[in-house]
PDB file of C-alpha atoms in Angstrom:
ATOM      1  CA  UNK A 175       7.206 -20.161  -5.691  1.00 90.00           C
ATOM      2  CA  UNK A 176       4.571 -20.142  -8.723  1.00 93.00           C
ATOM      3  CA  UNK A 177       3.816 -23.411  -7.546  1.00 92.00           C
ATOM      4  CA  UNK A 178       2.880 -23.131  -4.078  1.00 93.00           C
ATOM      5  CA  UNK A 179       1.221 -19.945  -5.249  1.00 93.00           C
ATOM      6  CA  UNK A 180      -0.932 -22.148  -7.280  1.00 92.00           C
ATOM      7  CA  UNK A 181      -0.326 -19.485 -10.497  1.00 93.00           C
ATOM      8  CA  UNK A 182      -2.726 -20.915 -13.135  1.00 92.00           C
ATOM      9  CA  UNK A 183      -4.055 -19.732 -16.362  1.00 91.00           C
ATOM     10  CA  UNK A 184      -6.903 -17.574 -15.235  1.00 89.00           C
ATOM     11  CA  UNK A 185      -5.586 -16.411 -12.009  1.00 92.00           C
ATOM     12  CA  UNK A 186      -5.295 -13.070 -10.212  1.00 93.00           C
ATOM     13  CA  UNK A 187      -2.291 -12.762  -8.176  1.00 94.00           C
ATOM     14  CA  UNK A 188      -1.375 -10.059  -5.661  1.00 94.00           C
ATOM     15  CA  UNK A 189       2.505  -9.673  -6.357  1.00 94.00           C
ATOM     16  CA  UNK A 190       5.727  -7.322  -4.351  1.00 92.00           C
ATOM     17  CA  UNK A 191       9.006  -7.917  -5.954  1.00 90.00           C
ATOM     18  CA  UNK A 192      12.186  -6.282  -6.570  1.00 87.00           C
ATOM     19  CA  UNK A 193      13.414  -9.106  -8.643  1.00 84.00           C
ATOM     20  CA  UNK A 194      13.931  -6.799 -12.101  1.00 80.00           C
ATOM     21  CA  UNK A 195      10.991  -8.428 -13.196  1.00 81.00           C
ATOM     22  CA  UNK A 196      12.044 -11.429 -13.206  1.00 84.00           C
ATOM     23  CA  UNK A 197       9.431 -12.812 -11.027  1.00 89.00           C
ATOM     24  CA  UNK A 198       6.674 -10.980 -12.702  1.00 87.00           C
ATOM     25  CA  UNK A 199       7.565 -12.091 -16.321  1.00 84.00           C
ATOM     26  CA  UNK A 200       7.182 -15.745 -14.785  1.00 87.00           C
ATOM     27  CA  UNK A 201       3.613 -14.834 -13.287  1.00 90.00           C
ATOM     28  CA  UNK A 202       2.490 -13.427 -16.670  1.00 87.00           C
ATOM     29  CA  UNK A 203       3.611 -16.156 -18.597  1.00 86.00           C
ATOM     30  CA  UNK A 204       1.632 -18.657 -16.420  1.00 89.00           C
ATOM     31  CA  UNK A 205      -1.397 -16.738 -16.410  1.00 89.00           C
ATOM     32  CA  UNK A 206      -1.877 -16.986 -20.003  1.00 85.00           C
ATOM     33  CA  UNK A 207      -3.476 -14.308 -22.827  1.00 84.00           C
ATOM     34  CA  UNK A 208      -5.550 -11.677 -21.450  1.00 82.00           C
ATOM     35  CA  UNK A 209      -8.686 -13.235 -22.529  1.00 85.00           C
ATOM     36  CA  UNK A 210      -8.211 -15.884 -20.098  1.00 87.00           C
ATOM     37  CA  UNK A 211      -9.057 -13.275 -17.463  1.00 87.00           C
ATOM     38  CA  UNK A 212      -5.728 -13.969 -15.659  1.00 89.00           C
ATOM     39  CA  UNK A 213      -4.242 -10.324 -13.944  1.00 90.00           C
ATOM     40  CA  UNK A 214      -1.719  -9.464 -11.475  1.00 91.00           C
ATOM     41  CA  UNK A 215      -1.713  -6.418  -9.099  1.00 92.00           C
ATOM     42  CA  UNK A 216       1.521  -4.994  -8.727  1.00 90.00           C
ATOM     43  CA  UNK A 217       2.552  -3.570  -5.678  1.00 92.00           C
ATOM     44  CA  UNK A 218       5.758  -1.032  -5.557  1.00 88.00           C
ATOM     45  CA  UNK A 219       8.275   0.956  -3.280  1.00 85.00           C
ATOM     46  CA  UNK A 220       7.914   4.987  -3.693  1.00 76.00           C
ATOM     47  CA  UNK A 221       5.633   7.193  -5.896  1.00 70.00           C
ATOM     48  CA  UNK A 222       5.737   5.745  -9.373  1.00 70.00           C
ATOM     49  CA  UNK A 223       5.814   2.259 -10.962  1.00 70.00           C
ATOM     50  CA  UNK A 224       8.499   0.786 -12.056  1.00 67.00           C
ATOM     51  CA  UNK A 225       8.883  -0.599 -15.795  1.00 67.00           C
ATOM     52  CA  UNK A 226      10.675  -4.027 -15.359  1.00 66.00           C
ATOM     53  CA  UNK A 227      12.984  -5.842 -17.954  1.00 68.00           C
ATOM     54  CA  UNK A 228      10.477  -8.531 -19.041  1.00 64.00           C
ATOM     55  CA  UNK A 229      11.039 -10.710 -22.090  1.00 65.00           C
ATOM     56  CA  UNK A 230       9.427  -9.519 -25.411  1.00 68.00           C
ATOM     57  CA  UNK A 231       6.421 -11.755 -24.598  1.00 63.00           C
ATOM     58  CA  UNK A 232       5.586 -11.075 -21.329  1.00 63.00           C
ATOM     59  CA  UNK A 233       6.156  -7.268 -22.773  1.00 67.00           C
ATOM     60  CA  UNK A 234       3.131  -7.269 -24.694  1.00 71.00           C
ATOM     61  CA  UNK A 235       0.797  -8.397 -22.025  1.00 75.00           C
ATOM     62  CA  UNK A 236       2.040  -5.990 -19.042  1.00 78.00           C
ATOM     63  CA  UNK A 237      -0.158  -3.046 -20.227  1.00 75.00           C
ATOM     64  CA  UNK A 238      -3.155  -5.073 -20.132  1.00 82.00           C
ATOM     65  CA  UNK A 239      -3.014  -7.688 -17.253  1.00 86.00           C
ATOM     66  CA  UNK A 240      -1.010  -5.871 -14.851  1.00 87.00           C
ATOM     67  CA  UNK A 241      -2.438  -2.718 -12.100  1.00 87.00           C
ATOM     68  CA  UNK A 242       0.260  -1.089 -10.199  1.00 86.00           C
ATOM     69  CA  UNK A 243      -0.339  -0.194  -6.481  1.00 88.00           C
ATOM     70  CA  UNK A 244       1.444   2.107  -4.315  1.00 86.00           C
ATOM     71  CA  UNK A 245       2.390   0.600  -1.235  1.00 87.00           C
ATOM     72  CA  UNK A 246       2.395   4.406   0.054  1.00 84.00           C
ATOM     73  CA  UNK A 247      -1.313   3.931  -0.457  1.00 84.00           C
ATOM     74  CA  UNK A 248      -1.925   0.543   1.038  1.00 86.00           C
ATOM     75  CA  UNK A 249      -2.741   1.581   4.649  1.00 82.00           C
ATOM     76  CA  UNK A 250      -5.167   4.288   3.703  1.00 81.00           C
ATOM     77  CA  UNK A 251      -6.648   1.902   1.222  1.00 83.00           C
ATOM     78  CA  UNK A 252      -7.180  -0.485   4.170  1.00 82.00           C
ATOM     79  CA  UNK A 253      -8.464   2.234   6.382  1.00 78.00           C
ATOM     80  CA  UNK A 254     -10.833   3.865   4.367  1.00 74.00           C
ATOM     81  CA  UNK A 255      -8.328   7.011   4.340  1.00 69.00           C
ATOM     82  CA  UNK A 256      -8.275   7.087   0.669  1.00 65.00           C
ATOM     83  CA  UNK A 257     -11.120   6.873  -1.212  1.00 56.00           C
ATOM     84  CA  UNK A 258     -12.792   6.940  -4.863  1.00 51.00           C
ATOM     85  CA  UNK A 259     -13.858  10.419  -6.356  1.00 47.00           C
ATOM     86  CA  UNK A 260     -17.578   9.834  -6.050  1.00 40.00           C
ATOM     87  CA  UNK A 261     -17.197   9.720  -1.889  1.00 39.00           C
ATOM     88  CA  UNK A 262     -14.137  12.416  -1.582  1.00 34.00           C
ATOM     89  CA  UNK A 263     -15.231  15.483  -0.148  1.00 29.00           C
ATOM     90  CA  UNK A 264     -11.395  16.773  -1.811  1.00 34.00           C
ATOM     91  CA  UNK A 265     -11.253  17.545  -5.586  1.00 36.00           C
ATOM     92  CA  UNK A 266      -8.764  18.931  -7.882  1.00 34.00           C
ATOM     93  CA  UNK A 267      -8.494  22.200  -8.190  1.00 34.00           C
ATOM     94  CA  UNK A 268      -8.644  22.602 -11.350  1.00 36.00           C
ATOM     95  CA  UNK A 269     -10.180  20.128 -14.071  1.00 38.00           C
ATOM     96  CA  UNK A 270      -7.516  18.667 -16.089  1.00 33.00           C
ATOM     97  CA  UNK A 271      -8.320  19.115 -19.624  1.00 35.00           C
ATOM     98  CA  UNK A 272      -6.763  16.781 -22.578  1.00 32.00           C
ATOM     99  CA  UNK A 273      -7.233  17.715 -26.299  1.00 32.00           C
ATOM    100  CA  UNK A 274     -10.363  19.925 -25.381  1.00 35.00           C
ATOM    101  CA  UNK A 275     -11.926  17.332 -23.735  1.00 35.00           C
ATOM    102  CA  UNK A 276     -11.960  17.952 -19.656  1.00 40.00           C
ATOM    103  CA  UNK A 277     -11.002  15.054 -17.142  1.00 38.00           C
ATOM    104  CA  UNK A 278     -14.318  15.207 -15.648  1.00 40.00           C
ATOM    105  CA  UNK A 279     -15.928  14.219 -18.741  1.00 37.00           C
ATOM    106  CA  UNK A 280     -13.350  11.441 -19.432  1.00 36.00           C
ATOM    107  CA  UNK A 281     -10.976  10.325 -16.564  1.00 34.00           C
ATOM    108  CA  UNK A 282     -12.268   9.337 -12.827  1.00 38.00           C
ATOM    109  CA  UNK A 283      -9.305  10.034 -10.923  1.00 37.00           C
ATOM    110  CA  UNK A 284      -8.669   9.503  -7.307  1.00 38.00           C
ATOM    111  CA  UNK A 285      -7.830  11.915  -4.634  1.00 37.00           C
ATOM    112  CA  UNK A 286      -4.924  11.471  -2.390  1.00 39.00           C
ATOM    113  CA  UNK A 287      -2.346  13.116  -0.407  1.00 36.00           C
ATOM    114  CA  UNK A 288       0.547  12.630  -3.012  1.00 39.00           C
ATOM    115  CA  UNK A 289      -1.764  13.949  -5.722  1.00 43.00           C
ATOM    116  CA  UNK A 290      -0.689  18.026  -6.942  1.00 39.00           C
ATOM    117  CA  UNK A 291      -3.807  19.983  -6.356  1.00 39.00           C
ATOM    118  CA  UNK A 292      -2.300  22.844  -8.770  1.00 42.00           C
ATOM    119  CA  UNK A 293      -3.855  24.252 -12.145  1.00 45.00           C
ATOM    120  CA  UNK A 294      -2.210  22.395 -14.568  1.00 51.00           C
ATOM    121  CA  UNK A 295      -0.373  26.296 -15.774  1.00 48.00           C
ATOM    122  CA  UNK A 296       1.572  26.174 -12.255  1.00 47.00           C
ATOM    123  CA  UNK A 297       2.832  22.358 -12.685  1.00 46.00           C
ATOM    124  CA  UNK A 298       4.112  23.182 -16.072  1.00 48.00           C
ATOM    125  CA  UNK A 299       5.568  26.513 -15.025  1.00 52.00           C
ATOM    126  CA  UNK A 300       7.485  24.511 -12.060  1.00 47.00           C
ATOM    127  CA  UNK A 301       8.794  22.172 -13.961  1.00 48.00           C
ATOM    128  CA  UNK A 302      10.119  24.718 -16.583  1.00 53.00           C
ATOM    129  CA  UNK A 303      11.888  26.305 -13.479  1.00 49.00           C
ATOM    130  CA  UNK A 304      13.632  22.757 -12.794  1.00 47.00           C
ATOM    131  CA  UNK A 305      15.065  22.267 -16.089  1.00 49.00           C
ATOM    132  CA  UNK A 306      15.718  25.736 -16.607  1.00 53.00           C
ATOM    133  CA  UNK A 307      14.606  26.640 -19.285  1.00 52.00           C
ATOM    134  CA  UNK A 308      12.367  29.783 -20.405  1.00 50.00           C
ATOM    135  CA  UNK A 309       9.149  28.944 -21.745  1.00 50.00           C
ATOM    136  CA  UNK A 310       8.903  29.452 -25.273  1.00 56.00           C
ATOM    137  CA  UNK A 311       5.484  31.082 -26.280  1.00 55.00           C
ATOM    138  CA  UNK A 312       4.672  29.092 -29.291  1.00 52.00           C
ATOM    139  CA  UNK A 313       5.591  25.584 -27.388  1.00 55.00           C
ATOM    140  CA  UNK A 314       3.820  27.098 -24.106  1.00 56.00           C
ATOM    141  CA  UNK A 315       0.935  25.092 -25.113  1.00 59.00           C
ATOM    142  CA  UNK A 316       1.707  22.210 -26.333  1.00 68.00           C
ATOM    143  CA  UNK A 317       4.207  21.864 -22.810  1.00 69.00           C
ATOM    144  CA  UNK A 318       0.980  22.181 -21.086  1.00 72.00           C
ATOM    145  CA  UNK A 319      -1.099  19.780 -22.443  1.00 76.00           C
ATOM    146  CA  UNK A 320       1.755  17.469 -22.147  1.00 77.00           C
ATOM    147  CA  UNK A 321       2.201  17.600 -18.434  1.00 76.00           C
ATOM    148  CA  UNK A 322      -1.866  17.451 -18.371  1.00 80.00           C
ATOM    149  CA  UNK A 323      -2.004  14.456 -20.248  1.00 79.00           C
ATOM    150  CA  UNK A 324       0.855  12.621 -18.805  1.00 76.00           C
ATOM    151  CA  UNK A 325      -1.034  13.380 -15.775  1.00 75.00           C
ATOM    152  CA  UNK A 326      -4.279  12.560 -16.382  1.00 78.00           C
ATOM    153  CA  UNK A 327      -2.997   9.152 -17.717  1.00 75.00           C
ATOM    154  CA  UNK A 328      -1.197   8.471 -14.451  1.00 73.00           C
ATOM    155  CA  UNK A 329      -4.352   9.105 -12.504  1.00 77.00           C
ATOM    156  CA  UNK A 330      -6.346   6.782 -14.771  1.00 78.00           C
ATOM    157  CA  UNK A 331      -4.237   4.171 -14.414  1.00 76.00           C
ATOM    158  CA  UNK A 332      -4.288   4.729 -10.053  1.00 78.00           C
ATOM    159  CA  UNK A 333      -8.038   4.320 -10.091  1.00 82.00           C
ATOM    160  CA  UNK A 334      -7.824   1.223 -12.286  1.00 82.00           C
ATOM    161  CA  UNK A 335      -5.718  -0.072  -9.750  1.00 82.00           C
ATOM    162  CA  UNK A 336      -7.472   0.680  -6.761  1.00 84.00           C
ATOM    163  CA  UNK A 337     -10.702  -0.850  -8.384  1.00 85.00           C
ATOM    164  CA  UNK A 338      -8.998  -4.024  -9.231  1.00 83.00           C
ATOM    165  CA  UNK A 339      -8.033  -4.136  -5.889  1.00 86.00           C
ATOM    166  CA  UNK A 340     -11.128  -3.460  -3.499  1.00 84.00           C
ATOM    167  CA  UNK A 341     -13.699  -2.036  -6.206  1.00 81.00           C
ATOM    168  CA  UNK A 342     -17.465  -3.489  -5.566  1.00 82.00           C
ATOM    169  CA  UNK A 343     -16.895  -5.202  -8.755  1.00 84.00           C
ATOM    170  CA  UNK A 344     -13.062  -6.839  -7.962  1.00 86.00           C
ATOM    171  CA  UNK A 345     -12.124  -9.896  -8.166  1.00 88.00           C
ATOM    172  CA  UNK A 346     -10.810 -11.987  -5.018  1.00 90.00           C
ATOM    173  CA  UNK A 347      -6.941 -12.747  -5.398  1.00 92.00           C
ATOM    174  CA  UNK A 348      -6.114 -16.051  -5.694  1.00 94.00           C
ATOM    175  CA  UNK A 349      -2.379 -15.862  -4.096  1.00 94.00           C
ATOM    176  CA  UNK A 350      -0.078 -13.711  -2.802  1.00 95.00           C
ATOM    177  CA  UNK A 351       3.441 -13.177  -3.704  1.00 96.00           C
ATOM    178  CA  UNK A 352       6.303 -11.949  -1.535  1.00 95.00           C
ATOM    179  CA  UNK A 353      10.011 -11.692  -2.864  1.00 93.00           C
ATOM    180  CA  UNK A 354      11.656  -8.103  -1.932  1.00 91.00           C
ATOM    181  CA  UNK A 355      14.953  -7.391  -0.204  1.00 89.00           C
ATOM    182  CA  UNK A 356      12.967  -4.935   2.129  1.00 91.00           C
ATOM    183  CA  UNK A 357      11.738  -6.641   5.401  1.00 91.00           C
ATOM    184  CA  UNK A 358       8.739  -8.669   5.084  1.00 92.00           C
ATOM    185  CA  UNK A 359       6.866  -8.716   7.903  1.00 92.00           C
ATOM    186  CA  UNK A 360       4.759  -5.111   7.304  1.00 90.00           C
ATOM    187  CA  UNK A 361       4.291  -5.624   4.050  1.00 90.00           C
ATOM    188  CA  UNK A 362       2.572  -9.266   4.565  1.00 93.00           C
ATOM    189  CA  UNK A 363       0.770  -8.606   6.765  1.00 92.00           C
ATOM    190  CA  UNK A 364      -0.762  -5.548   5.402  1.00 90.00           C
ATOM    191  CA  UNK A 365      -1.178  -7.355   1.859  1.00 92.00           C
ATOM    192  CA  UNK A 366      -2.767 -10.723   3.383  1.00 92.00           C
ATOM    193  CA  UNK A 367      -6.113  -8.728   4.359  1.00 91.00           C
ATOM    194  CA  UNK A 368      -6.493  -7.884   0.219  1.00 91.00           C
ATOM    195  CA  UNK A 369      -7.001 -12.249   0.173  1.00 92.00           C
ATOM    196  CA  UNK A 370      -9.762 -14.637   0.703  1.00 91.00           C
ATOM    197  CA  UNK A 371      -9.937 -17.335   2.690  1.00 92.00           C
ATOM    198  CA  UNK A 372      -8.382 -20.705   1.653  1.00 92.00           C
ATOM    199  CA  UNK A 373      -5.612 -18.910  -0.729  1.00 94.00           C
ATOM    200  CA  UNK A 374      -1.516 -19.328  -0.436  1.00 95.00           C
ATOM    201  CA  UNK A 375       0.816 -16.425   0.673  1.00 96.00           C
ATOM    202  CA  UNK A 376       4.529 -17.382  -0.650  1.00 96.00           C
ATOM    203  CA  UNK A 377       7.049 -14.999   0.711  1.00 96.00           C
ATOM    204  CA  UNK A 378      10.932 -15.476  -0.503  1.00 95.00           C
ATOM    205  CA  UNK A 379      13.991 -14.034   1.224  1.00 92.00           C
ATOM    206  CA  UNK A 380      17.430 -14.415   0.643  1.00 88.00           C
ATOM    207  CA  UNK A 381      17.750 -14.779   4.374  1.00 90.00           C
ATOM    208  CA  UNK A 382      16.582 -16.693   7.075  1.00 90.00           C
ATOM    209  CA  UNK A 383      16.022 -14.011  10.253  1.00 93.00           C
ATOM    210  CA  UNK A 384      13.773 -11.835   8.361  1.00 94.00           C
ATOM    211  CA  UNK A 385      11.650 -15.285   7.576  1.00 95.00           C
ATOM    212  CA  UNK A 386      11.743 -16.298  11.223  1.00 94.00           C
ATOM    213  CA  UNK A 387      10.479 -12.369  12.169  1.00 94.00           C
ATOM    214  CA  UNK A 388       7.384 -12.821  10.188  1.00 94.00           C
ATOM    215  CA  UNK A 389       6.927 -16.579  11.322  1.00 95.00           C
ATOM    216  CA  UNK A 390       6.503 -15.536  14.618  1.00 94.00           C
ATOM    217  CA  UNK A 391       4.318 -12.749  13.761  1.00 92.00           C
ATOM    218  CA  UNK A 392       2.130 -14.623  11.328  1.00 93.00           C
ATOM    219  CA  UNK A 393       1.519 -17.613  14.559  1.00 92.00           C
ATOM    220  CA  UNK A 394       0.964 -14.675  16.465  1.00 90.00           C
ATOM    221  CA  UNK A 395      -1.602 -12.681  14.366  1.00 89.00           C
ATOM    222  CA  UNK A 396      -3.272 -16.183  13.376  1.00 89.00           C
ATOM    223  CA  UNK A 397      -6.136 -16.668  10.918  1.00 89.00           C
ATOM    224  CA  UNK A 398      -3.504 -19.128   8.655  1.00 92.00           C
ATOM    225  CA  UNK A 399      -2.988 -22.865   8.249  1.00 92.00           C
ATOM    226  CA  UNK A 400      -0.081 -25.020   6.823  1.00 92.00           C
ATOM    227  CA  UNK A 401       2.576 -22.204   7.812  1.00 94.00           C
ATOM    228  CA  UNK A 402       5.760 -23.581   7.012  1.00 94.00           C
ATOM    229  CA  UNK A 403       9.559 -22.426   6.782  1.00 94.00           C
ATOM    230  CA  UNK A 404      11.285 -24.471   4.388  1.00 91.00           C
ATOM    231  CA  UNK A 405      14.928 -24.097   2.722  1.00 86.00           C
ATOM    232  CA  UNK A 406      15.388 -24.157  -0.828  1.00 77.00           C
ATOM    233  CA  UNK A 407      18.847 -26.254  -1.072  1.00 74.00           C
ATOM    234  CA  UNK A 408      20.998 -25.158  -3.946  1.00 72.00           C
ATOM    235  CA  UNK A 409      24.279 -26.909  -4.469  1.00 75.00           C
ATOM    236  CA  UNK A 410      26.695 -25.508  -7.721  1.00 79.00           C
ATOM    237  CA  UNK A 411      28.779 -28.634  -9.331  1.00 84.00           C
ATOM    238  CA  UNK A 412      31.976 -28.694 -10.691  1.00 85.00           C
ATOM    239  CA  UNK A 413      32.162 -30.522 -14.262  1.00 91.00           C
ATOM    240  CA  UNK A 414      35.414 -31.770 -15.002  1.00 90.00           C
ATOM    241  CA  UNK A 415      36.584 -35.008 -16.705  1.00 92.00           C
ATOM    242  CA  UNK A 416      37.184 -37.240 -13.862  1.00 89.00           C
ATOM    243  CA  UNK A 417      37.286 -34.334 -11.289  1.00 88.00           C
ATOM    244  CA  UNK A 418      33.116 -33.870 -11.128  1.00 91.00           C
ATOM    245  CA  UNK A 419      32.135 -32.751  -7.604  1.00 86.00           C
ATOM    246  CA  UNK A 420      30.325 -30.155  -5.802  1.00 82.00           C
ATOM    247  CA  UNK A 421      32.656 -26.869  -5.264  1.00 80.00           C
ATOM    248  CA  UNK A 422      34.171 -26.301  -2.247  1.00 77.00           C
ATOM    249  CA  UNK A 423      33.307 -22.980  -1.555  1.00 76.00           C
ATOM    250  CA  UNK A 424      30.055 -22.519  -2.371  1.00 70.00           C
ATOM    251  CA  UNK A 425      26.978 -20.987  -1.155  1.00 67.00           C
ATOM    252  CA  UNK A 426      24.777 -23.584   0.677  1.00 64.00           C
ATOM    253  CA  UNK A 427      21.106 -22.053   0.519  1.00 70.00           C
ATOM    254  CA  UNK A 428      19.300 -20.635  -2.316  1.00 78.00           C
ATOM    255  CA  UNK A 429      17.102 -18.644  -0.558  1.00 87.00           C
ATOM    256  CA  UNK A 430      14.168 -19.625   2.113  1.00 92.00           C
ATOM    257  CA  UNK A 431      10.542 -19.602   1.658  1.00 94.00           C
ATOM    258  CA  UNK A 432       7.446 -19.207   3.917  1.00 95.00           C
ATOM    259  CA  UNK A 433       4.175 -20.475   2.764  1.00 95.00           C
ATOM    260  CA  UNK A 434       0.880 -20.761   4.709  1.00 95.00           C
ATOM    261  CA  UNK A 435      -3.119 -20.510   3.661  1.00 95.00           C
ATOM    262  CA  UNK A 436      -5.321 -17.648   5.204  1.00 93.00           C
ATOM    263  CA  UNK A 437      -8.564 -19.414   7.287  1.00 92.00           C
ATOM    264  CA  UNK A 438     -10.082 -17.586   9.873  1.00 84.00           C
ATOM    265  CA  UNK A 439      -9.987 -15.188  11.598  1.00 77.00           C
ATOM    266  CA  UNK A 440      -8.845 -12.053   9.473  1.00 79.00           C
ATOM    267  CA  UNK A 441      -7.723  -9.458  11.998  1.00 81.00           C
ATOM    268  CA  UNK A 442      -8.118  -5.602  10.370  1.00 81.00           C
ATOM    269  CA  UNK A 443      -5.530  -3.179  10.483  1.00 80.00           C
ATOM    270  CA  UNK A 444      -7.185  -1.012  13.454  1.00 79.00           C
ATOM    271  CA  UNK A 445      -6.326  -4.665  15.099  1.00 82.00           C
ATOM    272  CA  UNK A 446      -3.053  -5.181  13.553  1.00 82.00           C
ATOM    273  CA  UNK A 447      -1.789  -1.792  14.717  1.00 79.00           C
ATOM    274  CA  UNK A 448      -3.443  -1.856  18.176  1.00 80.00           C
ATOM    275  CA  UNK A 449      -1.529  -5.171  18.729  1.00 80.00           C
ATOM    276  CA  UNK A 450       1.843  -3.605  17.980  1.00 79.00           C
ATOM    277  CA  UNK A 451       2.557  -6.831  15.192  1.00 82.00           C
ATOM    278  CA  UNK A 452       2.775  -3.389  12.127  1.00 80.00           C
ATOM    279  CA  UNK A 453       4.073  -0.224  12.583  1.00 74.00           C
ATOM    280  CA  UNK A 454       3.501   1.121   9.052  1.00 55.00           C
ATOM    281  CA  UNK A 455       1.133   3.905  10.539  1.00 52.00           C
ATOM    282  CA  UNK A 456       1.310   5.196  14.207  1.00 41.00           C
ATOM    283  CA  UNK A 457      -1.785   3.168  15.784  1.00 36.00           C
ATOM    284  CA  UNK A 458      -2.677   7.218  17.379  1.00 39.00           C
ATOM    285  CA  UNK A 459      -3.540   8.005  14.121  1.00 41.00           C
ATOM    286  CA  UNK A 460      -7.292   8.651  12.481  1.00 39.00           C
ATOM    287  CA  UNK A 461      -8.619   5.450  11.494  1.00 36.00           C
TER     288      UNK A 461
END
């Protein structure tokens, strides 16, 4: 996969996985130290990030060269539905404020719909309610700033993100990355508008139909070159003195793999939807 992905030292790579982090400790290892430029924007399932088993190695370098995306967020990224601070017309409530310093003189933050527009009092108070437990007055505060500063941080980080990803000053992606147990064919072709022209999309699955789904929709949407379905054989062996042979019962396949390059045409999501090839978002819905 990292090589028809072309991962190089250097390289920014657009990655899904739900491989344990597996995948993505192989990714950071090609790309190299973190002064090599080399980044990879994560994309995940639900409403926080996951924290994969990595090797010690790859360990160090997550915090730097790796952006996690919702994939909650990807459509109203792509439709201009969710938006940096500076153009939202919606703001916080209430300015979150860290060690006496307020976000607004610190932390850009961006706005969405699975943001908590509470005071950062009522968030705290909530979640004493869910672990029931009474507030006690002397740890009241430092509770508070807490929850304010564990949220602030995740905000940060969600802007980072979204400005490695389609910030004026982002970098194209050089590949795209596709190995989940969740069907494929929404989430490729949703993440294949975030890449240039002339890059690779790899996308792994343990089985073949959900390959042959997005095959079809990939030659139907167009704009790609080189599209290929291809088997990766695997075949266990039995060592033995004098009895060495493949098993008997075994499993044949190791897994299949589609690969293509994007050309043009690049057909938009407003397309995507309209032809009925995604259904992540009801096509009725404000663009």
């Amino acid at each position: 996969m990292l090589t028809y992905a072309n991962v190089h030292a250097g390289s920014k790579v657009l990655l899904i996985e739900t491989c344990a982090g597996l995948l993505l400790g192989a990714v950071l290892e090609r790309l190299g130290s973190a002064s090599l430029g080399g980044s990879v924007i994560q994309f995940f399932h639900g409403t926080s990030p996951p924290r994969p088993e990595i090797n010690p190695m790859a360990a160090s370098a997550y915090d730097k060269q790796v952006s996690s995306v919702s994939l909650l967020d990807v459509v109203p990224l792509l439709t201009g539905q969710l938006i940096l601070e500076d153009q939202s017309v919606n703001k916080l409530s209430t300015p979150i404020e860290v060690h006496g310093v307020k976000e607004n003189d610190s932390l850009s933050h961006v706005v969405d719909a699975t943001d908590i527009d509470l005071p950062c009092k009522v968030v705290t108070t909530e979640a004493n309610q869910i672990a029931g437990n009474e507030s006690d007055p002397k740890s009241h505060d430092t509770d508070e700033a807490v929850i304010c500063a564990r949220r602030a941080v995740r905000l940060a980080r969600k802007r980072v993100g979204y400005e490695q990803l389609i910030g004026p000053n982002a970098v194209p992606a050089d590949a795209l990355i596709i190995a989940t147990r969740f069907h494929p064919v929404d989430l490729t072709l949703l993440l294949m508008q975030f890449l240039p022209v002339g890059k690779p999309v790899v996308v792994y699955a343990q089985f073949l139909q959900p390959l042959v789904d997005l095959y079809n929709a990939i030659k139907q949407r167009g704009g790609v070159t080189h599209l290929r379905l291809t088997d990766s054989w695997f075949r266990t062996l039995q060592v033995l003195p004098n009895r060495t042979h493949p098993e008997v019962s075994m499993l044949a396949s190791g897994g299949y793999l589609l690969t293509a390059y994007t050309v043009e045409p690049r057909p938009n999501s407003k397309q995507l939807l309209a032809s009925g090839l995604i259904s992540s978002t009801r096509p009725d819905n404000p663009q």
